[in-house]
XYZ file of C-alpha atoms in Angstrom:
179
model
C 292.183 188.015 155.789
C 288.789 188.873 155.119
C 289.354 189.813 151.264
C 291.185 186.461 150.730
C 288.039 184.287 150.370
C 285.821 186.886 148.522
C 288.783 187.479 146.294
C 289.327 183.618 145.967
C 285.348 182.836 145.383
C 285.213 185.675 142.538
C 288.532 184.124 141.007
C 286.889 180.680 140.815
C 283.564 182.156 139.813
C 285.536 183.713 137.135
C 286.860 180.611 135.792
C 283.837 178.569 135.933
C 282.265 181.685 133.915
C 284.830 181.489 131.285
C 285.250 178.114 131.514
C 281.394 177.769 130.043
C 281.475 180.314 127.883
C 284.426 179.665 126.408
C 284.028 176.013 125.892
C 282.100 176.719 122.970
C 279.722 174.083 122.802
C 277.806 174.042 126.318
C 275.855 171.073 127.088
C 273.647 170.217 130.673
C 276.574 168.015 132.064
C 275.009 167.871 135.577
C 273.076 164.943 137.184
C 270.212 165.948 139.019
C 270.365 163.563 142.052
C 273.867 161.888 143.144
C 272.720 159.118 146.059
C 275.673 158.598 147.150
C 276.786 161.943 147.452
C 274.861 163.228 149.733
C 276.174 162.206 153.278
C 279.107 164.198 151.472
C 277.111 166.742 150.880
C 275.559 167.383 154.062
C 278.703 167.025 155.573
C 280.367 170.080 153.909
C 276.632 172.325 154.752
C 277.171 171.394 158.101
C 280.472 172.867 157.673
C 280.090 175.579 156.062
C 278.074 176.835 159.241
C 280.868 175.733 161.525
C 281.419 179.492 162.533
C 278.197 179.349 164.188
C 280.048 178.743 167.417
C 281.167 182.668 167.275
C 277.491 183.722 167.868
C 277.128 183.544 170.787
C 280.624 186.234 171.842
C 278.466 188.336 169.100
C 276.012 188.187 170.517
C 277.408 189.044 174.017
C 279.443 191.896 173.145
C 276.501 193.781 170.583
C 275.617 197.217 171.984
C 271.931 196.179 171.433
C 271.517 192.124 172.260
C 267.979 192.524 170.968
C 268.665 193.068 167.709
C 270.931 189.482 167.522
C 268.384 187.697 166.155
C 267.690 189.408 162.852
C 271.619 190.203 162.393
C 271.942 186.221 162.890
C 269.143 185.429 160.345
C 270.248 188.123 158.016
C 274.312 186.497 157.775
C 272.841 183.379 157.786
C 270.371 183.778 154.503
C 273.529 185.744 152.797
C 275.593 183.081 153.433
C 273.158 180.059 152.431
C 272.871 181.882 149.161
C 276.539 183.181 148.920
C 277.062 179.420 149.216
C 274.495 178.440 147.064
C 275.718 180.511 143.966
C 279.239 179.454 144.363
C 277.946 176.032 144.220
C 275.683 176.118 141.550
C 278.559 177.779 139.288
C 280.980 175.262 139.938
C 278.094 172.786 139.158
C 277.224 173.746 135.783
C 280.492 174.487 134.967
C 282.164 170.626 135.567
C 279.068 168.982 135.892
C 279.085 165.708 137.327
C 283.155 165.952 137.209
C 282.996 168.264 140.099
C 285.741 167.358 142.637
C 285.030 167.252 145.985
C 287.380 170.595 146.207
C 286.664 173.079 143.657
C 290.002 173.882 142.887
C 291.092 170.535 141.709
C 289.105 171.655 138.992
C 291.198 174.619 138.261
C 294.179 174.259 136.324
C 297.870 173.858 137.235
C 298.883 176.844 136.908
C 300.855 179.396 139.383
C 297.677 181.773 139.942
C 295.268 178.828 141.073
C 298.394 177.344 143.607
C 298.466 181.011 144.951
C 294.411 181.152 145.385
C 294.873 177.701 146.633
C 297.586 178.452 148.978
C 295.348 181.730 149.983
C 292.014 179.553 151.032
C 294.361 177.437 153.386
C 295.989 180.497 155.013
C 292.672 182.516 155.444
C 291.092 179.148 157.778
C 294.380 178.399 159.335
C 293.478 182.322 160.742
C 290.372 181.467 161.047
C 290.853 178.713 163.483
C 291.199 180.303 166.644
C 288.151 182.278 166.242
C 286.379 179.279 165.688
C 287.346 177.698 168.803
C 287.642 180.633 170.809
C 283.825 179.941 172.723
C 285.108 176.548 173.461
C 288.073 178.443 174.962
C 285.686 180.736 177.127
C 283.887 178.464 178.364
C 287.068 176.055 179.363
C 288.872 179.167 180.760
C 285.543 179.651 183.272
C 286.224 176.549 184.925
C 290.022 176.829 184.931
C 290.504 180.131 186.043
C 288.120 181.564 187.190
C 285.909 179.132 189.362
C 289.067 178.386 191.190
C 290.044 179.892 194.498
C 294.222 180.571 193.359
C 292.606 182.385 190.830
C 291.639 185.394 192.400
C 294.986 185.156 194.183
C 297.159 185.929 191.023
C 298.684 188.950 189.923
C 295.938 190.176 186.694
C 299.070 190.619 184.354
C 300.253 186.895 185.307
C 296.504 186.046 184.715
C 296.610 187.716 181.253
C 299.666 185.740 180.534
C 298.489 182.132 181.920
C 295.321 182.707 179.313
C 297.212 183.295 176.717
C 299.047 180.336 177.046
C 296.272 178.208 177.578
C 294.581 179.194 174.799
C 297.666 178.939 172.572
C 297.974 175.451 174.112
C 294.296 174.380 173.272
C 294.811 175.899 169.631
C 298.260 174.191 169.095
C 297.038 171.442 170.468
C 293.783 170.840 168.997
C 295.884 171.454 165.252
C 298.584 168.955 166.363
C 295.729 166.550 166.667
C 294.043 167.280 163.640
C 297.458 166.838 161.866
C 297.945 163.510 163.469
C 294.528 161.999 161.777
């Protein structure tokens, strides 16, 4: 799943690269400052760093803790500027007709419903990694700070975790369905 959003971002990239080129007659189409886009805006940053929660399992199982803190920094600045880029393309490319999603941009055709259809798989496998240090730290308090808990059999154990977490994950996207 890891190739899916590079290969998706390049595909885009692509587009929006042929998409100005091959219009012919480029013009600056992009405002400078959209006021009431911006709560949008910082929104979708904030986002964008919502795998932020995984740094701290990183950073726990790293042969060498120490060296967390430049590794962090490091991912961080590639992926501000990843970002950035991608942004900035689909920017000059639509201008101020940028949709909120990218690909509405794209056209209708079969390719762009497969990259589409790509993006959603990749974070619907995404998801549990996301959530998996709000898992930890839920499975401290329900397993393991309880007395019965040293009691069980470890395979039952193994199996009661793995339900619970597939109950907070299922439950958690059941939710997010609902709103």
């Amino acid at each position: 799943t890891c190739a899916l959003p590079i290969l998706g971002l390049l595909a885009i990239m692509t587009y929006e690269t042929w998409f100005v080129l091959g219009s012919g007659a480029w013009t600056w189409r992009a405002t400078w400052i959209n006021l009431p886009g911006i709560p949008l805006f910082i929104g979708v940053a904030v986002y964008c760093m919502a795998t932020i929660s995984t740094a701290l399992p990183v950073e726990n199982n790293m042969r060498d803790p120490a060296q967390f803190s430049w590794f962090f920094s490091a991912t961080m600045y590639l992926v501000f500027l990843m970002l950035s880029v991608f942004g900035s393309f689909g920017y000059v490319a639509f201008g101020s007709d940028t949709q909120d999603v990218i690909t509405l941009n794209l056209p209708a055709t079969s390719i762009f419903y497969l990259l589409t259809a790509s993006i959603c798989l990749c974070l619907v496998l995404t998801y549990p990694a996301q959530i998996f240090p709000v898992i930890e730290i839920c499975e401290k308090h329900v397993f393991f700070e309880r007395a019965y808990a040293a009691k069980l059999n470890p395979m039952l154990l193994y199996w009661l975790q793995n339900a619970f977490r597939s109950f907070i994950v299922l439950t958690t996207v059941v939710a997010a369905v609902c709103i």
